[in-house]
Structure formats: structure tokens, C-alpha cells
mmCIF file of C-alpha atoms in Angstrom:
data_model
loop_
_atom_site.group_PDB
_atom_site.id
_atom_site.type_symbol
_atom_site.label_atom_id
_atom_site.label_comp_id
_atom_site.label_asym_id
_atom_site.label_seq_id
_atom_site.Cartn_x
_atom_site.Cartn_y
_atom_site.Cartn_z
ATOM 1 C CA UNK A 8 104.930 95.303 204.185
ATOM 2 C CA UNK A 9 102.510 92.408 203.905
ATOM 3 C CA UNK A 10 103.783 89.380 205.936
ATOM 4 C CA UNK A 11 103.072 86.981 203.115
ATOM 5 C CA UNK A 12 105.640 84.334 204.065
ATOM 6 C CA UNK A 13 104.511 84.127 207.710
ATOM 7 C CA UNK A 14 100.869 83.868 206.747
ATOM 8 C CA UNK A 15 101.688 81.331 204.054
ATOM 9 C CA UNK A 16 103.284 79.009 206.623
ATOM 10 C CA UNK A 17 100.252 79.299 208.918
ATOM 11 C CA UNK A 18 97.918 78.763 205.983
ATOM 12 C CA UNK A 19 99.748 75.646 204.805
ATOM 13 C CA UNK A 20 99.545 74.172 208.301
ATOM 14 C CA UNK A 21 95.777 74.728 208.439
ATOM 15 C CA UNK A 22 95.368 73.626 204.848
ATOM 16 C CA UNK A 23 97.160 70.318 205.360
ATOM 17 C CA UNK A 24 94.842 69.480 208.251
ATOM 18 C CA UNK A 25 91.944 69.665 205.811
ATOM 19 C CA UNK A 26 93.387 66.873 203.698
ATOM 20 C CA UNK A 27 92.967 64.534 206.666
ATOM 21 C CA UNK A 28 89.462 65.756 207.411
ATOM 22 C CA UNK A 29 86.769 63.116 206.880
ATOM 23 C CA UNK A 30 84.349 65.750 205.550
ATOM 24 C CA UNK A 31 86.722 66.596 202.699
ATOM 25 C CA UNK A 32 86.882 62.959 201.621
ATOM 26 C CA UNK A 33 83.115 62.626 202.027
ATOM 27 C CA UNK A 34 82.732 65.428 199.465
ATOM 28 C CA UNK A 35 85.262 63.682 197.205
ATOM 29 C CA UNK A 36 83.118 60.524 197.447
ATOM 30 C CA UNK A 37 79.984 62.533 196.630
ATOM 31 C CA UNK A 38 81.728 64.025 193.591
ATOM 32 C CA UNK A 39 82.789 60.537 192.496
ATOM 33 C CA UNK A 40 79.125 59.510 192.598
ATOM 34 C CA UNK A 41 78.229 62.527 190.448
ATOM 35 C CA UNK A 42 80.862 61.590 187.845
ATOM 36 C CA UNK A 43 79.633 58.001 187.883
ATOM 37 C CA UNK A 44 76.111 59.213 187.178
ATOM 38 C CA UNK A 45 77.359 61.337 184.261
ATOM 39 C CA UNK A 46 79.254 58.340 182.820
ATOM 40 C CA UNK A 47 76.167 56.138 183.123
ATOM 41 C CA UNK A 48 74.102 58.725 181.265
ATOM 42 C CA UNK A 49 76.670 58.816 178.451
ATOM 43 C CA UNK A 50 76.675 55.029 178.127
ATOM 44 C CA UNK A 51 72.890 54.975 178.137
ATOM 45 C CA UNK A 52 72.691 57.575 175.357
ATOM 46 C CA UNK A 53 75.279 56.089 173.000
ATOM 47 C CA UNK A 54 76.040 52.572 174.258
ATOM 48 C CA UNK A 55 79.749 53.312 174.410
ATOM 49 C CA UNK A 56 82.118 51.205 176.576
ATOM 50 C CA UNK A 57 82.661 52.237 180.176
ATOM 51 C CA UNK A 58 85.841 54.171 180.907
ATOM 52 C CA UNK A 59 87.693 54.207 184.263
ATOM 53 C CA UNK A 60 86.161 56.614 186.755
ATOM 54 C CA UNK A 61 89.214 57.251 188.940
ATOM 55 C CA UNK A 62 91.109 59.565 186.502
ATOM 56 C CA UNK A 63 88.197 62.027 186.510
ATOM 57 C CA UNK A 64 87.854 61.955 190.299
ATOM 58 C CA UNK A 65 91.623 62.234 190.819
ATOM 59 C CA UNK A 66 91.952 65.222 188.486
ATOM 60 C CA UNK A 67 88.932 66.934 190.071
ATOM 61 C CA UNK A 68 90.454 66.428 193.527
ATOM 62 C CA UNK A 69 93.890 67.728 192.497
ATOM 63 C CA UNK A 70 92.441 70.805 190.799
ATOM 64 C CA UNK A 71 90.067 71.335 193.745
ATOM 65 C CA UNK A 72 93.003 71.345 196.185
ATOM 66 C CA UNK A 73 94.883 73.847 194.004
ATOM 67 C CA UNK A 74 91.770 76.004 193.680
ATOM 68 C CA UNK A 75 91.162 75.828 197.421
ATOM 69 C CA UNK A 76 94.692 77.026 198.146
ATOM 70 C CA UNK A 77 94.280 79.949 195.722
ATOM 71 C CA UNK A 78 90.926 80.785 197.302
ATOM 72 C CA UNK A 79 92.443 80.656 200.794
ATOM 73 C CA UNK A 80 95.100 83.202 199.802
ATOM 74 C CA UNK A 81 92.465 85.516 198.299
ATOM 75 C CA UNK A 82 90.180 85.215 201.345
ATOM 76 C CA UNK A 83 93.095 86.086 203.635
ATOM 77 C CA UNK A 84 94.191 89.092 201.598
ATOM 78 C CA UNK A 85 90.600 90.352 201.424
ATOM 79 C CA UNK A 86 90.024 89.754 205.143
ATOM 80 C CA UNK A 87 86.741 87.847 204.754
ATOM 81 C CA UNK A 88 85.525 86.696 208.183
ATOM 82 C CA UNK A 89 83.155 83.750 208.566
ATOM 83 C CA UNK A 90 81.422 85.608 211.410
ATOM 84 C CA UNK A 91 80.428 88.424 209.033
ATOM 85 C CA UNK A 92 78.940 86.438 206.146
ATOM 86 C CA UNK A 93 76.146 84.510 207.882
ATOM 87 C CA UNK A 94 77.165 81.168 206.414
ATOM 88 C CA UNK A 95 74.093 79.371 207.816
ATOM 89 C CA UNK A 96 71.799 81.983 206.248
ATOM 90 C CA UNK A 97 73.662 81.619 202.961
ATOM 91 C CA UNK A 98 73.196 77.850 202.838
ATOM 92 C CA UNK A 99 69.555 77.923 203.899
ATOM 93 C CA UNK A 100 68.764 80.573 201.279
ATOM 94 C CA UNK A 101 70.731 78.743 198.572
ATOM 95 C CA UNK A 102 68.905 75.457 199.262
ATOM 96 C CA UNK A 103 65.536 77.244 199.259
ATOM 97 C CA UNK A 104 66.351 78.867 195.916
ATOM 98 C CA UNK A 105 67.432 75.476 194.556
ATOM 99 C CA UNK A 106 63.880 74.241 195.111
ATOM 100 C CA UNK A 107 62.702 76.970 192.721
ATOM 101 C CA UNK A 108 65.428 76.335 190.122
ATOM 102 C CA UNK A 109 68.339 73.944 190.596
ATOM 103 C CA UNK A 110 70.840 76.339 189.038
ATOM 104 C CA UNK A 111 70.034 78.854 191.806
ATOM 105 C CA UNK A 112 72.130 76.716 194.174
ATOM 106 C CA UNK A 113 74.794 79.386 193.968
ATOM 107 C CA UNK A 114 75.977 81.958 196.484
ATOM 108 C CA UNK A 115 75.659 84.687 193.834
ATOM 109 C CA UNK A 116 71.862 84.486 194.179
ATOM 110 C CA UNK A 117 71.710 83.655 197.896
ATOM 111 C CA UNK A 118 74.301 86.305 198.763
ATOM 112 C CA UNK A 119 72.555 88.956 196.685
ATOM 113 C CA UNK A 120 69.166 88.148 198.242
ATOM 114 C CA UNK A 121 70.552 88.226 201.796
ATOM 115 C CA UNK A 122 72.401 91.476 201.097
ATOM 116 C CA UNK A 123 69.275 93.154 199.744
ATOM 117 C CA UNK A 124 67.303 91.929 202.741
ATOM 118 C CA UNK A 125 69.956 93.381 205.043
ATOM 119 C CA UNK A 126 69.879 96.745 203.262
ATOM 120 C CA UNK A 127 66.084 96.979 203.073
ATOM 121 C CA UNK A 128 64.870 95.278 206.263
ATOM 122 C CA UNK A 129 67.984 95.236 208.426
ATOM 123 C CA UNK A 130 67.920 91.426 208.620
ATOM 124 C CA UNK A 131 69.888 89.164 208.749
ATOM 125 C CA UNK A 132 72.870 90.517 210.632
ATOM 126 C CA UNK A 133 75.489 90.186 207.881
ATOM 127 C CA UNK A 134 78.045 92.431 206.231
ATOM 128 C CA UNK A 135 77.018 93.126 202.642
ATOM 129 C CA UNK A 136 80.597 93.910 201.620
ATOM 130 C CA UNK A 137 81.915 90.694 203.172
ATOM 131 C CA UNK A 138 79.150 88.509 201.702
ATOM 132 C CA UNK A 139 79.611 89.844 198.188
ATOM 133 C CA UNK A 140 83.403 89.695 198.594
ATOM 134 C CA UNK A 141 83.069 85.982 199.398
ATOM 135 C CA UNK A 142 80.865 85.476 196.334
ATOM 136 C CA UNK A 143 83.422 87.260 194.163
ATOM 137 C CA UNK A 144 86.372 85.203 195.441
ATOM 138 C CA UNK A 145 84.568 81.874 195.045
ATOM 139 C CA UNK A 146 83.762 82.792 191.444
ATOM 140 C CA UNK A 147 87.379 83.831 190.842
ATOM 141 C CA UNK A 148 88.437 80.360 191.929
ATOM 142 C CA UNK A 149 85.722 78.793 189.773
ATOM 143 C CA UNK A 150 86.931 80.790 186.758
ATOM 144 C CA UNK A 151 90.481 79.456 187.260
ATOM 145 C CA UNK A 152 89.223 75.870 187.594
ATOM 146 C CA UNK A 153 87.036 76.204 184.497
ATOM 147 C CA UNK A 154 89.949 77.617 182.494
ATOM 148 C CA UNK A 155 92.347 74.787 183.301
ATOM 149 C CA UNK A 156 90.036 71.779 183.699
ATOM 150 C CA UNK A 157 86.460 72.689 182.739
ATOM 151 C CA UNK A 158 86.811 71.160 179.273
ATOM 152 C CA UNK A 159 88.048 67.788 180.502
ATOM 153 C CA UNK A 160 85.745 64.750 180.432
ATOM 154 C CA UNK A 161 83.156 66.582 178.307
ATOM 155 C CA UNK A 162 80.168 64.314 177.625
ATOM 156 C CA UNK A 163 79.058 64.076 173.956
ATOM 157 C CA UNK A 164 75.380 64.748 173.260
ATOM 158 C CA UNK A 165 73.024 65.107 170.311
ATOM 159 C CA UNK A 166 70.906 68.241 170.657
ATOM 160 C CA UNK A 167 67.967 69.627 168.731
ATOM 161 C CA UNK A 168 68.286 73.362 168.124
ATOM 162 C CA UNK A 169 65.432 75.860 168.014
ATOM 163 C CA UNK A 170 65.363 75.454 164.234
ATOM 164 C CA UNK A 171 64.781 71.709 164.614
ATOM 165 C CA UNK A 172 68.270 70.694 163.445
ATOM 166 C CA UNK A 173 69.955 67.848 165.314
ATOM 167 C CA UNK A 174 73.600 68.705 166.013
ATOM 168 C CA UNK A 175 76.435 67.337 168.080
ATOM 169 C CA UNK A 176 77.701 69.025 171.202
ATOM 170 C CA UNK A 177 79.133 68.518 174.651
ATOM 171 C CA UNK A 178 77.589 68.578 178.071
ATOM 172 C CA UNK A 179 80.143 70.209 180.367
ATOM 173 C CA UNK A 180 79.718 69.053 183.958
ATOM 174 C CA UNK A 181 82.544 69.526 186.455
ATOM 175 C CA UNK A 182 82.687 69.288 190.227
ATOM 176 C CA UNK A 183 85.597 70.082 192.531
ATOM 177 C CA UNK A 184 86.097 69.538 196.287
ATOM 178 C CA UNK A 185 87.329 72.808 197.760
ATOM 179 C CA UNK A 186 89.369 72.836 200.975
ATOM 180 C CA UNK A 187 89.591 76.426 202.236
ATOM 181 C CA UNK A 188 91.302 78.281 205.049
ATOM 182 C CA UNK A 189 89.020 81.127 206.091
ATOM 183 C CA UNK A 190 89.358 83.825 208.744
ATOM 184 C CA UNK A 191 87.335 84.412 211.892
ATOM 185 C CA UNK A 192 87.475 87.855 213.528
ATOM 186 C CA UNK A 193 86.629 88.974 217.051
ATOM 187 C CA UNK A 194 87.533 91.715 219.538
ATOM 188 C CA UNK A 195 90.099 91.204 222.310
ATOM 189 C CA UNK A 196 90.914 93.764 225.032
ATOM 190 C CA UNK A 197 93.822 96.017 224.125
ATOM 191 C CA UNK A 198 95.720 95.114 227.291
ATOM 192 C CA UNK A 199 95.825 91.407 226.471
ATOM 193 C CA UNK A 200 99.013 89.997 224.990
ATOM 194 C CA UNK A 201 98.375 87.612 222.116
ATOM 195 C CA UNK A 202 101.088 85.044 221.566
ATOM 196 C CA UNK A 203 102.002 84.372 217.966
ATOM 197 C CA UNK A 204 100.111 87.391 216.626
ATOM 198 C CA UNK A 205 101.218 88.634 213.204
ATOM 199 C CA UNK A 206 101.385 92.390 212.586
ATOM 200 C CA UNK A 207 99.491 93.388 209.470
ATOM 201 C CA UNK A 208 99.903 96.532 207.328
ATOM 202 C CA UNK A 209 97.542 99.480 207.724
ATOM 203 C CA UNK A 210 95.789 98.874 204.412
ATOM 204 C CA UNK A 211 94.694 95.383 205.472
ATOM 205 C CA UNK A 212 92.013 94.065 205.365
ATOM 206 C CA UNK A 213 90.712 95.161 202.001
ATOM 207 C CA UNK A 214 87.147 94.478 203.168
ATOM 208 C CA UNK A 215 86.730 95.682 206.730
ATOM 209 C CA UNK A 216 84.602 94.084 209.435
ATOM 210 C CA UNK A 217 81.295 95.808 210.255
ATOM 211 C CA UNK A 218 79.558 93.742 212.910
ATOM 212 C CA UNK A 219 82.168 93.520 215.670
ATOM 213 C CA UNK A 220 81.353 95.465 218.820
ATOM 214 C CA UNK A 221 83.307 96.321 221.939
ATOM 215 C CA UNK A 222 86.578 98.016 222.806
ATOM 216 C CA UNK A 223 89.899 96.466 221.930
ATOM 217 C CA UNK A 224 91.894 95.048 219.065
ATOM 218 C CA UNK A 225 90.488 93.027 216.171
ATOM 219 C CA UNK A 226 92.004 89.567 216.103
ATOM 220 C CA UNK A 227 91.802 87.121 213.202
ATOM 221 C CA UNK A 228 92.203 83.359 213.410
ATOM 222 C CA UNK A 229 92.518 80.896 210.550
ATOM 223 C CA UNK A 230 89.807 78.247 210.317
ATOM 224 C CA UNK A 231 89.699 75.208 207.981
ATOM 225 C CA UNK A 232 86.494 74.992 205.918
ATOM 226 C CA UNK A 233 85.401 72.348 203.400
ATOM 227 C CA UNK A 234 83.283 73.351 200.392
ATOM 228 C CA UNK A 235 82.652 72.329 196.773
ATOM 229 C CA UNK A 236 82.254 74.062 193.405
ATOM 230 C CA UNK A 237 80.339 72.963 190.324
ATOM 231 C CA UNK A 238 80.182 74.068 186.695
ATOM 232 C CA UNK A 239 77.543 73.195 184.126
ATOM 233 C CA UNK A 240 77.330 74.332 180.504
ATOM 234 C CA UNK A 241 76.840 73.113 176.950
ATOM 235 C CA UNK A 242 79.123 73.568 173.934
ATOM 236 C CA UNK A 243 77.577 73.598 170.451
ATOM 237 C CA UNK A 244 79.455 76.372 168.657
ATOM 238 C CA UNK A 245 83.028 75.500 169.674
ATOM 239 C CA UNK A 246 85.163 72.714 171.076
ATOM 240 C CA UNK A 247 84.954 72.432 174.880
ATOM 241 C CA UNK A 248 88.462 73.891 175.338
ATOM 242 C CA UNK A 249 87.522 77.124 173.551
ATOM 243 C CA UNK A 250 84.054 77.249 175.080
ATOM 244 C CA UNK A 251 85.381 76.978 178.631
ATOM 245 C CA UNK A 252 88.166 79.474 177.925
ATOM 246 C CA UNK A 253 85.599 82.087 177.001
ATOM 247 C CA UNK A 254 83.347 81.173 179.916
ATOM 248 C CA UNK A 255 86.280 81.424 182.344
ATOM 249 C CA UNK A 256 87.306 84.861 181.058
ATOM 250 C CA UNK A 257 83.743 86.155 181.330
ATOM 251 C CA UNK A 258 83.297 84.714 184.815
ATOM 252 C CA UNK A 259 86.669 86.115 185.839
ATOM 253 C CA UNK A 260 85.644 89.578 184.648
ATOM 254 C CA UNK A 261 82.369 89.296 186.567
ATOM 255 C CA UNK A 262 84.176 88.284 189.765
ATOM 256 C CA UNK A 263 86.716 91.122 189.513
ATOM 257 C CA UNK A 264 83.972 93.736 189.075
ATOM 258 C CA UNK A 265 82.003 92.255 191.986
ATOM 259 C CA UNK A 266 85.106 92.200 194.203
ATOM 260 C CA UNK A 267 85.864 95.865 193.442
ATOM 261 C CA UNK A 268 82.257 96.747 194.311
ATOM 262 C CA UNK A 269 82.595 94.809 197.586
ATOM 263 C CA UNK A 270 85.794 96.680 198.488
ATOM 264 C CA UNK A 271 84.120 99.975 197.594
ATOM 265 C CA UNK A 272 81.075 99.049 199.716
ATOM 266 C CA UNK A 273 83.394 98.403 202.675
ATOM 267 C CA UNK A 274 84.601 102.011 202.480
ATOM 268 C CA UNK A 275 81.439 103.692 201.154
ATOM 269 C CA UNK A 276 78.227 102.003 202.428
ATOM 270 C CA UNK A 277 76.126 103.653 199.728
ATOM 271 C CA UNK A 278 77.853 101.421 197.153
ATOM 272 C CA UNK A 279 76.568 98.278 198.931
ATOM 273 C CA UNK A 280 73.308 98.324 196.939
ATOM 274 C CA UNK A 281 75.294 98.122 193.680
ATOM 275 C CA UNK A 282 77.252 95.100 194.910
ATOM 276 C CA UNK A 283 74.065 93.380 196.154
ATOM 277 C CA UNK A 284 72.343 93.901 192.793
ATOM 278 C CA UNK A 285 75.303 93.115 190.558
ATOM 279 C CA UNK A 286 75.960 89.768 192.270
ATOM 280 C CA UNK A 287 72.802 87.934 191.119
ATOM 281 C CA UNK A 288 71.964 90.085 188.075
ATOM 282 C CA UNK A 289 75.478 89.931 186.629
ATOM 283 C CA UNK A 290 75.569 86.163 187.150
ATOM 284 C CA UNK A 291 72.186 85.772 185.472
ATOM 285 C CA UNK A 292 73.376 87.878 182.539
ATOM 286 C CA UNK A 293 76.372 85.579 182.069
ATOM 287 C CA UNK A 294 74.109 82.516 181.938
ATOM 288 C CA UNK A 295 71.592 84.161 179.594
ATOM 289 C CA UNK A 296 74.174 85.397 177.090
ATOM 290 C CA UNK A 297 76.037 82.071 177.184
ATOM 291 C CA UNK A 298 72.937 79.994 176.483
ATOM 292 C CA UNK A 299 71.757 82.401 173.793
ATOM 293 C CA UNK A 300 75.161 82.249 172.113
ATOM 294 C CA UNK A 301 75.183 78.447 172.071
ATOM 295 C CA UNK A 302 71.572 77.849 171.047
ATOM 296 C CA UNK A 303 71.380 80.748 168.592
ATOM 297 C CA UNK A 304 74.886 80.566 167.124
ATOM 298 C CA UNK A 305 76.206 78.492 164.246
ATOM 299 C CA UNK A 306 76.697 74.882 165.385
ATOM 300 C CA UNK A 307 80.088 73.348 164.623
ATOM 301 C CA UNK A 308 79.430 69.644 165.125
ATOM 302 C CA UNK A 309 77.248 68.870 162.116
ATOM 303 C CA UNK A 310 77.645 66.436 159.241
ATOM 304 C CA UNK A 311 80.079 68.052 156.737
ATOM 305 C CA UNK A 312 79.548 67.958 152.987
ATOM 306 C CA UNK A 313 82.361 65.406 152.635
ATOM 307 C CA UNK A 314 83.700 63.073 155.296
ATOM 308 C CA UNK A 315 82.574 62.178 158.793
ATOM 309 C CA UNK A 316 83.282 64.535 161.669
ATOM 310 C CA UNK A 317 84.434 62.951 164.920
ATOM 311 C CA UNK A 318 82.451 64.176 167.935
ATOM 312 C CA UNK A 319 84.082 62.080 170.655
ATOM 313 C CA UNK A 320 87.108 59.776 170.861
ATOM 314 C CA UNK A 321 87.371 57.211 173.659
ATOM 315 C CA UNK A 322 90.420 57.405 175.917
ATOM 316 C CA UNK A 323 92.245 54.225 174.804
ATOM 317 C CA UNK A 324 90.824 53.835 171.298
ATOM 318 C CA UNK A 325 92.968 53.370 168.146
ATOM 319 C CA UNK A 326 91.961 56.842 166.943
ATOM 320 C CA UNK A 327 93.131 58.418 170.190
ATOM 321 C CA UNK A 328 96.490 56.671 169.935
ATOM 322 C CA UNK A 329 96.832 57.841 166.325
ATOM 323 C CA UNK A 330 96.334 61.455 167.370
ATOM 324 C CA UNK A 331 92.812 61.946 165.966
ATOM 325 C CA UNK A 332 90.813 64.303 168.174
ATOM 326 C CA UNK A 333 87.330 65.670 168.587
ATOM 327 C CA UNK A 334 86.407 67.906 165.659
ATOM 328 C CA UNK A 335 88.630 66.136 163.106
ATOM 329 C CA UNK A 336 87.003 64.846 159.903
ATOM 330 C CA UNK A 337 87.606 61.325 158.557
ATOM 331 C CA UNK A 338 87.849 61.660 154.757
ATOM 332 C CA UNK A 339 88.676 58.133 153.567
ATOM 333 C CA UNK A 340 89.406 54.609 154.774
ATOM 334 C CA UNK A 341 91.953 52.571 152.777
ATOM 335 C CA UNK A 342 91.403 54.904 149.843
ATOM 336 C CA UNK A 343 87.583 54.696 149.917
ATOM 337 C CA UNK A 344 85.934 58.057 150.553
ATOM 338 C CA UNK A 345 83.172 58.258 153.163
ATOM 339 C CA UNK A 346 80.464 60.912 153.335
ATOM 340 C CA UNK A 347 78.360 59.764 156.280
ATOM 341 C CA UNK A 348 78.521 57.420 159.277
ATOM 342 C CA UNK A 349 76.708 54.611 157.433
ATOM 343 C CA UNK A 350 79.294 54.596 154.631
ATOM 344 C CA UNK A 351 82.059 54.686 157.252
ATOM 345 C CA UNK A 352 80.722 51.624 159.088
ATOM 346 C CA UNK A 353 80.307 49.757 155.814
ATOM 347 C CA UNK A 354 83.904 50.469 154.785
ATOM 348 C CA UNK A 355 85.223 49.541 158.244
ATOM 349 C CA UNK A 356 83.430 46.185 158.003
ATOM 350 C CA UNK A 357 85.563 45.292 155.008
ATOM 351 C CA UNK A 358 88.755 47.069 156.086
ATOM 352 C CA UNK A 359 90.520 44.237 157.884
ATOM 353 C CA UNK A 360 93.069 44.537 160.688
ATOM 354 C CA UNK A 361 95.206 47.348 159.228
ATOM 355 C CA UNK A 362 93.479 50.571 158.314
ATOM 356 C CA UNK A 363 94.820 53.703 156.663
ATOM 357 C CA UNK A 364 92.783 56.763 157.481
ATOM 358 C CA UNK A 365 92.953 60.102 155.760
ATOM 359 C CA UNK A 366 91.529 62.845 157.954
ATOM 360 C CA UNK A 367 91.295 66.597 158.188
ATOM 361 C CA UNK A 368 93.095 67.933 161.264
ATOM 362 C CA UNK A 369 90.865 70.620 162.756
ATOM 363 C CA UNK A 370 93.790 72.125 164.663
ATOM 364 C CA UNK A 371 96.335 72.525 161.860
ATOM 365 C CA UNK A 372 93.724 72.780 159.077
ATOM 366 C CA UNK A 373 95.627 70.203 157.024
ATOM 367 C CA UNK A 374 94.896 66.719 155.666
ATOM 368 C CA UNK A 375 96.817 63.975 157.441
ATOM 369 C CA UNK A 376 97.141 60.190 157.286
ATOM 370 C CA UNK A 377 97.181 57.664 160.124
ATOM 371 C CA UNK A 378 97.666 53.894 160.117
ATOM 372 C CA UNK A 379 95.619 51.967 162.686
ATOM 373 C CA UNK A 380 95.657 48.311 163.646
ATOM 374 C CA UNK A 381 92.754 46.345 165.080
ATOM 375 C CA UNK A 382 89.180 45.592 164.176
ATOM 376 C CA UNK A 383 87.493 48.979 164.285
ATOM 377 C CA UNK A 384 84.178 47.512 163.178
ATOM 378 C CA UNK A 385 83.770 45.691 166.477
ATOM 379 C CA UNK A 386 85.199 48.538 168.559
ATOM 380 C CA UNK A 387 85.301 51.822 166.589
ATOM 381 C CA UNK A 388 86.225 53.777 169.724
ATOM 382 C CA UNK A 389 84.648 57.030 168.579
ATOM 383 C CA UNK A 390 81.304 58.736 168.142
ATOM 384 C CA UNK A 391 80.495 60.666 164.935
ATOM 385 C CA UNK A 392 78.384 63.809 164.756
ATOM 386 C CA UNK A 393 74.688 63.096 164.109
ATOM 387 C CA UNK A 394 73.877 62.089 160.553
ATOM 388 C CA UNK A 395 71.313 63.715 158.344
ATOM 389 C CA UNK A 396 68.653 61.205 159.373
ATOM 390 C CA UNK A 397 69.452 61.039 163.088
ATOM 391 C CA UNK A 398 66.356 60.873 165.294
ATOM 392 C CA UNK A 399 67.839 60.509 168.795
ATOM 393 C CA UNK A 400 68.581 63.699 170.711
ATOM 394 C CA UNK A 401 68.116 65.514 174.003
ATOM 395 C CA UNK A 402 66.192 68.707 174.621
ATOM 396 C CA UNK A 403 68.028 71.677 176.135
ATOM 397 C CA UNK A 404 65.708 73.539 178.463
ATOM 398 C CA UNK A 405 65.882 75.676 181.555
ATOM 399 C CA UNK A 406 67.015 74.354 184.898
ATOM 400 C CA UNK A 407 64.608 71.940 186.540
ATOM 401 C CA UNK A 408 62.493 73.026 189.491
ATOM 402 C CA UNK A 409 62.322 70.520 192.328
ATOM 403 C CA UNK A 410 59.406 72.387 193.862
ATOM 404 C CA UNK A 411 57.387 72.210 190.643
ATOM 405 C CA UNK A 412 58.200 68.510 190.322
ATOM 406 C CA UNK A 413 57.021 67.795 193.870
ATOM 407 C CA UNK A 414 53.838 69.832 193.399
ATOM 408 C CA UNK A 415 53.140 68.005 190.146
ATOM 409 C CA UNK A 416 53.572 64.622 191.843
ATOM 410 C CA UNK A 417 51.347 65.723 194.735
ATOM 411 C CA UNK A 418 48.649 66.910 192.316
ATOM 412 C CA UNK A 419 48.737 63.568 190.500
ATOM 413 C CA UNK A 420 48.324 61.680 193.766
ATOM 414 C CA UNK A 421 45.403 63.892 194.813
ATOM 415 C CA UNK A 422 43.750 63.522 191.404
ATOM 416 C CA UNK A 423 44.259 59.749 191.552
ATOM 417 C CA UNK A 424 42.628 59.447 194.940
ATOM 418 C CA UNK A 425 39.818 61.847 193.959
ATOM 419 C CA UNK A 426 39.162 59.787 190.861
ATOM 420 C CA UNK A 427 38.807 56.676 192.997
#
């Protein structure tokens, strides 16, 4: 029988120590800076009022702690050992790949590359099954976090599609601090008595160690580790909640397949090549199909034939308090119909302090009425989808390459000096 309760107590003790670790709070501070940058970009694009930053950081921290605890349980059940995964090699490779493309800062690519190098050249000294098992578990945790919080704080954007149409959408950027309790395995002589050792069932670990040498018993110790996860995407064909739900299910399916391949590779080394290839290629396929679906699909956030669709509602705005949400369509103001954002602003200018809105509820698919108080002309508190004559937008392109940027800057400097 698996000693779940005993291990859970030990895990909680190690986990709580992480919450008082300065490195964990340093990552929280770094994430807060990332959210601040995102908020500044939104204000710069649409000149909307600043919203408090702390709710986003607090929710990211809470979800990160929950995700870290889930990840710790999965790492323990799998038996992933930090001594088998070459964590320094993983980070160095991930950072090097980031210089080629920023989105390659992901263990799916670094782990796959290191695993292939191990299988082909015998270097570095890592366990392919353990490395790809770690990649799978981290993506399982990411899928859970995306499902329950990936849609929150979505940033509204105007995007030009391949056909040249300017549509509304959402830039989905989430970051989570991830406190983890990982395992470290080593060999102890069989005649040594280990105090506090916990007997484990014969089937454990699911992913066996490969690199330990010597005679004796394999001993595992829990180690606190601080990490972070990030998620980036764009939603043009669905509301963020539905977009992230689909992304989470796809990522969850990818991680389950990769984990099964890692377990199989632990028992049948010939399967290791499949796990090493599926890690990066499967991840790349997810990104490719997701971007193709969004950029090639039918956009949702476009100017309707009648009314004005709401793209984004500010947190404490009158519309938010009245229950109007992203994707709803404002049909009339005080009985006057509106068919574009210019008509809406004109009507709001003359509406006074009490406003009766008729709108189409995108959730219930019914027309509803709401009474609002306050001067919405001065502070409308929402952002409509782009109008038919909108000219401001952002371009959606591939991930930026830091290396290309640096080489371009160096070439400009050389050309400038040569010209002189």
C-alpha cells in the first residue's frame, strides 16, 4: 500500500519551508513586474485607467502555490530525482534556445534536445525517462493552472488578420511562482540503519533511477525547489475562458502521453527515443495548431450588424456592476439604437446621469436591460470591438529572437562606424 499520508506530512513540512524562502518571494516580485509591464502596455494601447496590480499578483501566487503542491505530489509518485535530470544542463540549454526564439524557453525543447544528445552521443549524463517525466509533470501542472486561471486578466488587443481585417481579441499572458518539493536519490550501504525511512511499495517509483552506482539501498530525500511557469496565447475565435479551456485540455493530453512514454522508457530503453522526440515535436504541434486555429478561424470580436460589441469591461466600471461582460452587445441607450462606437459615444454624451441600456447577453443568448448611474461619457469603463474604420492594431508574428536582435544591432553599429 502506498504510504500517502506519511509522505503527505513530510511533503507539507518541506513545502511550508518554501513559503518562507526569499527566492520564492523574489520570483513573486519578478512576476509582479511582468504583470505591471502588461498593464502598462494595455494602458498605452487604449488609454484606459490603471487598475490595481495586487489582485493579479495575489491570484497568481495562490494558484502557483496550489499548482506547486499538485506538482510535488506528482513528482513524488513518479519518483523523479533531481540528480537524474541534469537541472543545470536543462537551464543552460533552455536559455541558449531562448536566444534563438523566446518561446523556446521551455523544458519541452531543452529536455528533448538533451535527451537526444544523451541517446546519440552519450552526453550529458542524464536519464532520458526522468527528464521527459519531469517535462510531462510540469506541463500537467501548467494545464491545470491554465484551466482554472489562464483566462483571468486577459489583455484586450486589436489585431490585423491575414486577410487584412482588424478584429478584437485578447492577449493571454499568465505567470505563476511554483514552489516544489522534489526528490533526490542516492545509494546507501545495506547495513546502515536509516532513521525515519518510509517503506515504499514494490511498484514505486514509476520512473526508475538509471545513473546511481554502487551496492546498497536506494534512498530518497525530499528537497524544496523554487520554479516558475508561464503561459502565452491569443484568443480571437472565442472568449478567453473557452480558449484556455481548450488549450488546457490539449496540453493535458500532451502531458499524459509524454508521461506514459517516460514510464515506458524507464522499463524499455528502446522507447526513450519516442519520448525524446515527442517532447519537443508534440509541444511544437500544439503551438502550431493553436495559432493556425486563431489566425485562420472565424473571429468573434468584430463589429456586429446592429449594436456595439463589448470587448473589455473594467473591473469597477458601471457596466461590470450591472452584469455586462465581455462579448455582450449593447443594442440601445435610453431607447436610442446604436450601430457603432461613434454613435454610442454620441448618445452617451446626451444621456445624463441615469442610463438604461438594452444589451444582448452572449451567455444566455437573450436581450436584457440594465439601469446604470453615473456619467459614462467621461468614464465609459469599457472598450468596444474595433469599428469598421479602425486603423490602430498590433501585428501577430512569431516569437522574437534575441540573438537576431543583437546581431542586427551589432551590424548597424558596424555599418555606422564604417560609414564614418
